[in-house]
Amino acid sequence: ISGIAGIASAIILPSNLPVIADDEAQDHYKYENRDRNKNKDALIREDYWYFSGRRPPRKLDINALPADDPTWNAWGECTKSEATGNSCVYVSLKQRIPAYGKYFFSIDNGIKEYSQLGKIIRGSNPNWNEAAKLVDPGLDTRVPSPAVDSLLKMALFATQMLTSPNFTGPNRELLVSRYYINECAFALDGLAKSIDERDVATSLALWEYGQDSFNSYLSILNRSISPKV
């Protein structure tokens, strides 16, 4: 215990991962209702929807979740069963600190570039070439853009921050975070196509959907990041 306390006192962590500035989303594109084809094309097949058939809300508000409803609420009352797993998992400081140091920069950089993409799309005369660079999937020998590259880092970060040695399976909190990572990946993939087609309306709708998904993911992970970490 004294060793972990010593590590904590010696490390000053920066602030939580920044959420993307919120706008009024255009709600006429219901991307969350799409056919997911059993998650065969998802970045991470085993997410919350894959296991339960249920979709978390487009914009996750953890504080609004009912504490007595364990349907998919990983932050309510403790539950232990083969069907729902254990929602009361403990992740040690010793496990979280290296994860933060390893993945924070890449995720933070991806979020900043995604925010910049929104500014470009909303501009009066979008720079489509610049926008395309910000969603480049990195095919062939190209390096993926920071936003695309951050997706796998987000998955690894969530696994290390949310998986307890006391319960090594994917708990509901982790599965919900994976769901939002998949939604971010869906938005970025769609943006690559709509930007190539110079489609402002679709690009803006997809960007706003990705914005909600990034922020929902961050609302989960930021709970595990504090000055006491």
PDB file of C-alpha atoms in Angstrom:
ATOM      1  CA  ILE A   1       0.000   0.000   0.000  1.00  0.00           C
ATOM      2  CA  SER A   2       2.790   2.412   0.854  1.00  0.00           C
ATOM      3  CA  GLY A   3       4.395   1.794  -2.539  1.00  0.00           C
ATOM      4  CA  ILE A   4       1.231   2.737  -4.428  1.00  0.00           C
ATOM      5  CA  ALA A   5       0.744   5.798  -2.251  1.00  0.00           C
ATOM      6  CA  GLY A   6       4.300   6.851  -3.033  1.00  0.00           C
ATOM      7  CA  ILE A   7       3.677   6.595  -6.779  1.00  0.00           C
ATOM      8  CA  ALA A   8       0.476   8.624  -6.470  1.00  0.00           C
ATOM      9  CA  SER A   9       2.114  11.437  -4.530  1.00  0.00           C
ATOM     10  CA  ALA A  10       4.996  11.659  -6.983  1.00  0.00           C
ATOM     11  CA  ILE A  11       2.853  11.970 -10.113  1.00  0.00           C
ATOM     12  CA  ILE A  12       0.860  15.077 -10.946  1.00  0.00           C
ATOM     13  CA  LEU A  13      -1.651  14.162 -13.611  1.00  0.00           C
ATOM     14  CA  PRO A  14      -3.065  16.752 -15.990  1.00  0.00           C
ATOM     15  CA  SER A  15      -6.776  17.436 -16.097  1.00  0.00           C
ATOM     16  CA  ASN A  16      -9.269  14.909 -17.358  1.00  0.00           C
ATOM     17  CA  LEU A  17      -9.550  14.247 -21.060  1.00  0.00           C
ATOM     18  CA  PRO A  18     -11.400  17.225 -22.545  1.00  0.00           C
ATOM     19  CA  VAL A  19     -14.856  16.675 -23.947  1.00  0.00           C
ATOM     20  CA  ILE A  20     -15.723  18.149 -27.307  1.00  0.00           C
ATOM     21  CA  ALA A  21     -17.665  21.419 -27.142  1.00  0.00           C
ATOM     22  CA  ASP A  22     -21.341  20.582 -27.419  1.00  0.00           C
ATOM     23  CA  ASP A  23     -23.572  21.855 -30.202  1.00  0.00           C
ATOM     24  CA  GLU A  24     -27.226  21.280 -30.920  1.00  0.00           C
ATOM     25  CA  ALA A  25     -27.057  18.061 -32.900  1.00  0.00           C
ATOM     26  CA  GLN A  26     -29.080  17.578 -36.057  1.00  0.00           C
ATOM     27  CA  ASP A  27     -31.330  14.706 -35.043  1.00  0.00           C
ATOM     28  CA  HIS A  28     -32.722  13.847 -38.472  1.00  0.00           C
ATOM     29  CA  TYR A  29     -29.932  11.339 -39.148  1.00  0.00           C
ATOM     30  CA  LYS A  30     -30.713   8.367 -36.896  1.00  0.00           C
ATOM     31  CA  TYR A  31     -27.400   6.583 -37.224  1.00  0.00           C
ATOM     32  CA  GLU A  32     -27.890   4.720 -33.951  1.00  0.00           C
ATOM     33  CA  ASN A  33     -30.825   2.850 -35.532  1.00  0.00           C
ATOM     34  CA  ARG A  34     -28.801   1.396 -38.404  1.00  0.00           C
ATOM     35  CA  ASP A  35     -28.543  -2.324 -39.174  1.00  0.00           C
ATOM     36  CA  ARG A  36     -25.407  -3.426 -37.302  1.00  0.00           C
ATOM     37  CA  ASN A  37     -25.175  -6.810 -39.050  1.00  0.00           C
ATOM     38  CA  LYS A  38     -24.211  -8.588 -35.804  1.00  0.00           C
ATOM     39  CA  ASN A  39     -21.289  -6.150 -35.418  1.00  0.00           C
ATOM     40  CA  LYS A  40     -19.372  -7.932 -38.175  1.00  0.00           C
ATOM     41  CA  ASP A  41     -17.957  -4.628 -39.412  1.00  0.00           C
ATOM     42  CA  ALA A  42     -17.479  -3.046 -35.981  1.00  0.00           C
ATOM     43  CA  LEU A  43     -14.061  -2.091 -34.691  1.00  0.00           C
ATOM     44  CA  ILE A  44     -14.730  -4.157 -31.547  1.00  0.00           C
ATOM     45  CA  ARG A  45     -17.327  -6.837 -32.098  1.00  0.00           C
ATOM     46  CA  GLU A  46     -17.953  -7.622 -28.429  1.00  0.00           C
ATOM     47  CA  ASP A  47     -19.550  -4.433 -27.148  1.00  0.00           C
ATOM     48  CA  TYR A  48     -22.659  -3.830 -25.073  1.00  0.00           C
ATOM     49  CA  TRP A  49     -25.060  -4.031 -28.018  1.00  0.00           C
ATOM     50  CA  TYR A  50     -23.518  -7.329 -29.186  1.00  0.00           C
ATOM     51  CA  PHE A  51     -24.095  -9.012 -25.821  1.00  0.00           C
ATOM     52  CA  SER A  52     -27.444  -7.498 -24.855  1.00  0.00           C
ATOM     53  CA  GLY A  53     -29.130  -6.329 -28.059  1.00  0.00           C
ATOM     54  CA  ARG A  54     -29.698  -2.964 -26.354  1.00  0.00           C
ATOM     55  CA  ARG A  55     -28.361   0.425 -27.391  1.00  0.00           C
ATOM     56  CA  PRO A  56     -27.184   2.905 -24.756  1.00  0.00           C
ATOM     57  CA  PRO A  57     -28.489   6.448 -25.343  1.00  0.00           C
ATOM     58  CA  ARG A  58     -26.908   8.529 -28.073  1.00  0.00           C
ATOM     59  CA  LYS A  59     -25.688  11.009 -25.438  1.00  0.00           C
ATOM     60  CA  LEU A  60     -24.780   9.296 -22.190  1.00  0.00           C
ATOM     61  CA  ASP A  61     -25.585  11.177 -18.992  1.00  0.00           C
ATOM     62  CA  ILE A  62     -24.278   9.018 -16.159  1.00  0.00           C
ATOM     63  CA  ASN A  63     -25.807  11.224 -13.470  1.00  0.00           C
ATOM     64  CA  ALA A  64     -29.266  10.681 -14.966  1.00  0.00           C
ATOM     65  CA  LEU A  65     -29.093   6.884 -14.790  1.00  0.00           C
ATOM     66  CA  PRO A  66     -31.537   5.357 -12.275  1.00  0.00           C
ATOM     67  CA  ALA A  67     -29.554   3.731  -9.484  1.00  0.00           C
ATOM     68  CA  ASP A  68     -32.010   0.863  -9.098  1.00  0.00           C
ATOM     69  CA  ASP A  69     -32.151  -0.159 -12.782  1.00  0.00           C
ATOM     70  CA  PRO A  70     -29.452  -2.710 -13.668  1.00  0.00           C
ATOM     71  CA  THR A  71     -30.627  -3.151 -17.278  1.00  0.00           C
ATOM     72  CA  TRP A  72     -27.332  -1.817 -18.555  1.00  0.00           C
ATOM     73  CA  ASN A  73     -26.455   0.598 -15.784  1.00  0.00           C
ATOM     74  CA  ALA A  74     -22.952  -0.291 -14.634  1.00  0.00           C
ATOM     75  CA  TRP A  75     -23.008   2.536 -12.098  1.00  0.00           C
ATOM     76  CA  GLY A  76     -26.096   1.588 -10.119  1.00  0.00           C
ATOM     77  CA  GLU A  77     -26.494  -0.946  -7.360  1.00  0.00           C
ATOM     78  CA  CYS A  78     -24.028  -3.826  -7.154  1.00  0.00           C
ATOM     79  CA  THR A  79     -25.171  -6.864  -9.096  1.00  0.00           C
ATOM     80  CA  LYS A  80     -23.518 -10.255  -9.429  1.00  0.00           C
ATOM     81  CA  SER A  81     -24.825 -12.900 -11.780  1.00  0.00           C
ATOM     82  CA  GLU A  82     -23.788 -14.866 -14.838  1.00  0.00           C
ATOM     83  CA  ALA A  83     -26.085 -12.699 -16.963  1.00  0.00           C
ATOM     84  CA  THR A  84     -24.970  -9.241 -15.874  1.00  0.00           C
ATOM     85  CA  GLY A  85     -21.502  -9.759 -14.420  1.00  0.00           C
ATOM     86  CA  ASN A  86     -20.238  -7.648 -11.541  1.00  0.00           C
ATOM     87  CA  SER A  87     -20.829  -3.906 -11.751  1.00  0.00           C
ATOM     88  CA  CYS A  88     -18.813  -3.218  -8.603  1.00  0.00           C
ATOM     89  CA  VAL A  89     -15.255  -3.745  -9.770  1.00  0.00           C
ATOM     90  CA  TYR A  90     -12.145  -2.231  -8.255  1.00  0.00           C
ATOM     91  CA  VAL A  91      -9.243  -1.109 -10.453  1.00  0.00           C
ATOM     92  CA  SER A  92      -6.084  -0.327  -8.545  1.00  0.00           C
ATOM     93  CA  LEU A  93      -4.124   2.892  -8.760  1.00  0.00           C
ATOM     94  CA  LYS A  94      -1.091   0.857  -9.778  1.00  0.00           C
ATOM     95  CA  GLN A  95      -2.977  -0.358 -12.862  1.00  0.00           C
ATOM     96  CA  ARG A  96      -4.536   2.961 -13.877  1.00  0.00           C
ATOM     97  CA  ILE A  97      -1.476   5.240 -13.729  1.00  0.00           C
ATOM     98  CA  PRO A  98       0.540   3.461 -16.484  1.00  0.00           C
ATOM     99  CA  ALA A  99      -2.551   3.339 -18.727  1.00  0.00           C
ATOM    100  CA  TYR A 100      -3.051   7.070 -18.394  1.00  0.00           C
ATOM    101  CA  GLY A 101       0.577   7.808 -19.159  1.00  0.00           C
ATOM    102  CA  LYS A 102       0.614   5.458 -22.146  1.00  0.00           C
ATOM    103  CA  TYR A 103      -2.577   6.455 -23.933  1.00  0.00           C
ATOM    104  CA  PHE A 104      -3.531   9.976 -22.822  1.00  0.00           C
ATOM    105  CA  PHE A 105      -1.500  11.859 -25.436  1.00  0.00           C
ATOM    106  CA  SER A 106      -2.805   9.867 -28.411  1.00  0.00           C
ATOM    107  CA  ILE A 107      -6.438  10.098 -27.305  1.00  0.00           C
ATOM    108  CA  ASP A 108      -6.169  13.778 -26.447  1.00  0.00           C
ATOM    109  CA  ASN A 109      -4.565  14.526 -29.817  1.00  0.00           C
ATOM    110  CA  GLY A 110      -7.282  12.616 -31.651  1.00  0.00           C
ATOM    111  CA  ILE A 111     -10.007  14.541 -29.820  1.00  0.00           C
ATOM    112  CA  LYS A 112      -8.400  17.878 -30.662  1.00  0.00           C
ATOM    113  CA  GLU A 113      -8.164  17.014 -34.346  1.00  0.00           C
ATOM    114  CA  TYR A 114     -11.762  15.803 -34.379  1.00  0.00           C
ATOM    115  CA  SER A 115     -12.817  19.126 -32.879  1.00  0.00           C
ATOM    116  CA  GLN A 116     -10.846  20.910 -35.605  1.00  0.00           C
ATOM    117  CA  LEU A 117     -12.673  18.827 -38.215  1.00  0.00           C
ATOM    118  CA  GLY A 118     -15.991  20.140 -36.919  1.00  0.00           C
ATOM    119  CA  LYS A 119     -14.814  23.720 -37.360  1.00  0.00           C
ATOM    120  CA  ILE A 120     -13.809  23.000 -40.950  1.00  0.00           C
ATOM    121  CA  ILE A 121     -17.127  21.355 -41.844  1.00  0.00           C
ATOM    122  CA  ARG A 122     -19.147  24.179 -40.285  1.00  0.00           C
ATOM    123  CA  GLY A 123     -17.171  26.814 -42.168  1.00  0.00           C
ATOM    124  CA  SER A 124     -18.731  28.838 -44.979  1.00  0.00           C
ATOM    125  CA  ASN A 125     -16.261  27.365 -47.468  1.00  0.00           C
ATOM    126  CA  PRO A 126     -14.985  24.025 -46.105  1.00  0.00           C
ATOM    127  CA  ASN A 127     -11.414  23.042 -46.916  1.00  0.00           C
ATOM    128  CA  TRP A 128     -12.218  19.517 -48.051  1.00  0.00           C
ATOM    129  CA  ASN A 129      -8.600  18.542 -48.615  1.00  0.00           C
ATOM    130  CA  GLU A 130      -7.722  19.449 -45.038  1.00  0.00           C
ATOM    131  CA  ALA A 131     -10.843  17.688 -43.765  1.00  0.00           C
ATOM    132  CA  ALA A 132      -9.874  14.523 -45.653  1.00  0.00           C
ATOM    133  CA  LYS A 133      -6.502  14.467 -43.914  1.00  0.00           C
ATOM    134  CA  LEU A 134      -8.200  14.557 -40.508  1.00  0.00           C
ATOM    135  CA  VAL A 135     -10.184  11.362 -41.224  1.00  0.00           C
ATOM    136  CA  ASP A 136      -7.556   9.486 -43.261  1.00  0.00           C
ATOM    137  CA  PRO A 137      -7.872   5.772 -42.351  1.00  0.00           C
ATOM    138  CA  GLY A 138      -4.234   5.210 -43.258  1.00  0.00           C
ATOM    139  CA  LEU A 139      -4.662   2.670 -46.022  1.00  0.00           C
ATOM    140  CA  ASP A 140      -1.741   1.313 -48.028  1.00  0.00           C
ATOM    141  CA  THR A 141       1.438   2.837 -46.562  1.00  0.00           C
ATOM    142  CA  ARG A 142      -0.157   5.982 -45.114  1.00  0.00           C
ATOM    143  CA  VAL A 143      -0.260   6.662 -41.392  1.00  0.00           C
ATOM    144  CA  PRO A 144      -3.841   7.050 -40.076  1.00  0.00           C
ATOM    145  CA  SER A 145      -4.952  10.444 -38.851  1.00  0.00           C
ATOM    146  CA  PRO A 146      -4.724  11.049 -35.074  1.00  0.00           C
ATOM    147  CA  ALA A 147      -8.528  10.790 -34.742  1.00  0.00           C
ATOM    148  CA  VAL A 148      -8.584   7.388 -36.445  1.00  0.00           C
ATOM    149  CA  ASP A 149      -5.448   6.239 -34.645  1.00  0.00           C
ATOM    150  CA  SER A 150      -6.976   7.151 -31.280  1.00  0.00           C
ATOM    151  CA  LEU A 151      -9.771   4.571 -31.642  1.00  0.00           C
ATOM    152  CA  LEU A 152      -7.698   1.509 -30.774  1.00  0.00           C
ATOM    153  CA  LYS A 153      -5.923   3.520 -28.061  1.00  0.00           C
ATOM    154  CA  MET A 154      -9.345   4.316 -26.594  1.00  0.00           C
ATOM    155  CA  ALA A 155     -10.170   0.616 -26.514  1.00  0.00           C
ATOM    156  CA  LEU A 156      -6.889  -0.314 -24.838  1.00  0.00           C
ATOM    157  CA  PHE A 157      -7.208   2.563 -22.386  1.00  0.00           C
ATOM    158  CA  ALA A 158     -10.733   1.537 -21.410  1.00  0.00           C
ATOM    159  CA  THR A 159      -9.703  -2.082 -20.918  1.00  0.00           C
ATOM    160  CA  GLN A 160      -6.863  -1.171 -18.579  1.00  0.00           C
ATOM    161  CA  MET A 161      -8.790   1.500 -16.699  1.00  0.00           C
ATOM    162  CA  LEU A 162     -11.998  -0.491 -16.226  1.00  0.00           C
ATOM    163  CA  THR A 163     -10.971  -4.149 -15.948  1.00  0.00           C
ATOM    164  CA  SER A 164     -10.496  -5.377 -12.406  1.00  0.00           C
ATOM    165  CA  PRO A 165      -8.278  -8.326 -11.447  1.00  0.00           C
ATOM    166  CA  ASN A 166     -11.220  -9.299  -9.237  1.00  0.00           C
ATOM    167  CA  PHE A 167     -13.449  -9.718 -12.299  1.00  0.00           C
ATOM    168  CA  THR A 168     -11.413 -10.333 -15.437  1.00  0.00           C
ATOM    169  CA  GLY A 169     -14.335 -10.536 -17.850  1.00  0.00           C
ATOM    170  CA  PRO A 170     -15.700  -7.445 -19.634  1.00  0.00           C
ATOM    171  CA  ASN A 171     -17.984  -5.712 -17.126  1.00  0.00           C
ATOM    172  CA  ARG A 172     -20.906  -3.612 -18.297  1.00  0.00           C
ATOM    173  CA  GLU A 173     -19.025  -0.343 -17.919  1.00  0.00           C
ATOM    174  CA  LEU A 174     -16.334  -1.592 -20.297  1.00  0.00           C
ATOM    175  CA  LEU A 175     -18.878  -2.970 -22.764  1.00  0.00           C
ATOM    176  CA  VAL A 176     -20.720   0.360 -22.869  1.00  0.00           C
ATOM    177  CA  SER A 177     -17.439   2.213 -23.482  1.00  0.00           C
ATOM    178  CA  ARG A 178     -16.716  -0.174 -26.376  1.00  0.00           C
ATOM    179  CA  TYR A 179     -20.134   0.608 -27.816  1.00  0.00           C
ATOM    180  CA  TYR A 180     -19.263   4.300 -28.017  1.00  0.00           C
ATOM    181  CA  ILE A 181     -15.838   3.555 -29.508  1.00  0.00           C
ATOM    182  CA  ASN A 182     -17.609   1.622 -32.264  1.00  0.00           C
ATOM    183  CA  GLU A 183     -19.921   4.591 -32.851  1.00  0.00           C
ATOM    184  CA  CYS A 184     -16.898   6.898 -33.140  1.00  0.00           C
ATOM    185  CA  ALA A 185     -15.377   4.508 -35.682  1.00  0.00           C
ATOM    186  CA  PHE A 186     -18.652   4.404 -37.630  1.00  0.00           C
ATOM    187  CA  ALA A 187     -18.776   8.207 -37.737  1.00  0.00           C
ATOM    188  CA  LEU A 188     -15.167   8.537 -38.904  1.00  0.00           C
ATOM    189  CA  ASP A 189     -15.639   5.909 -41.608  1.00  0.00           C
ATOM    190  CA  GLY A 190     -18.756   7.673 -42.864  1.00  0.00           C
ATOM    191  CA  LEU A 191     -17.021  11.037 -42.733  1.00  0.00           C
ATOM    192  CA  ALA A 192     -14.245   9.793 -45.003  1.00  0.00           C
ATOM    193  CA  LYS A 193     -16.881   9.033 -47.634  1.00  0.00           C
ATOM    194  CA  SER A 194     -19.035  12.148 -47.198  1.00  0.00           C
ATOM    195  CA  ILE A 195     -15.993  14.427 -47.218  1.00  0.00           C
ATOM    196  CA  ASP A 196     -14.759  12.790 -50.415  1.00  0.00           C
ATOM    197  CA  GLU A 197     -18.194  13.527 -51.912  1.00  0.00           C
ATOM    198  CA  ARG A 198     -18.160  17.139 -50.587  1.00  0.00           C
ATOM    199  CA  ASP A 199     -21.483  16.480 -48.837  1.00  0.00           C
ATOM    200  CA  VAL A 200     -21.815  19.174 -46.176  1.00  0.00           C
ATOM    201  CA  ALA A 201     -25.114  18.059 -44.628  1.00  0.00           C
ATOM    202  CA  THR A 202     -24.098  14.420 -44.198  1.00  0.00           C
ATOM    203  CA  SER A 203     -20.627  15.371 -43.001  1.00  0.00           C
ATOM    204  CA  LEU A 204     -22.044  17.669 -40.343  1.00  0.00           C
ATOM    205  CA  ALA A 205     -24.591  15.075 -39.194  1.00  0.00           C
ATOM    206  CA  LEU A 206     -21.918  12.375 -38.975  1.00  0.00           C
ATOM    207  CA  TRP A 207     -19.531  14.693 -37.158  1.00  0.00           C
ATOM    208  CA  GLU A 208     -22.180  15.546 -34.574  1.00  0.00           C
ATOM    209  CA  TYR A 209     -22.948  11.853 -34.104  1.00  0.00           C
ATOM    210  CA  GLY A 210     -19.264  11.193 -33.542  1.00  0.00           C
ATOM    211  CA  GLN A 211     -19.116  14.152 -31.174  1.00  0.00           C
ATOM    212  CA  ASP A 212     -21.856  12.626 -29.015  1.00  0.00           C
ATOM    213  CA  SER A 213     -20.089   9.257 -29.085  1.00  0.00           C
ATOM    214  CA  PHE A 214     -16.675  10.662 -28.126  1.00  0.00           C
ATOM    215  CA  ASN A 215     -18.216  12.658 -25.281  1.00  0.00           C
ATOM    216  CA  SER A 216     -20.191   9.648 -24.030  1.00  0.00           C
ATOM    217  CA  TYR A 217     -17.002   7.571 -23.964  1.00  0.00           C
ATOM    218  CA  LEU A 218     -15.170  10.342 -22.134  1.00  0.00           C
ATOM    219  CA  SER A 219     -17.937  10.629 -19.553  1.00  0.00           C
ATOM    220  CA  ILE A 220     -17.249   7.008 -18.617  1.00  0.00           C
ATOM    221  CA  LEU A 221     -13.455   7.158 -18.587  1.00  0.00           C
ATOM    222  CA  ASN A 222     -13.128  10.544 -16.918  1.00  0.00           C
ATOM    223  CA  ARG A 223     -14.715   9.031 -13.824  1.00  0.00           C
ATOM    224  CA  SER A 224     -11.569   6.938 -13.442  1.00  0.00           C
ATOM    225  CA  ILE A 225      -9.259   9.946 -13.785  1.00  0.00           C
ATOM    226  CA  SER A 226      -8.783  12.295 -10.855  1.00  0.00           C
ATOM    227  CA  PRO A 227      -5.950  14.147  -9.083  1.00  0.00           C
ATOM    228  CA  LYS A 228      -5.898  11.239  -6.626  1.00  0.00           C
ATOM    229  CA  VAL A 229      -4.988   8.804  -9.413  1.00  0.00           C
TER     230      VAL A 229
END
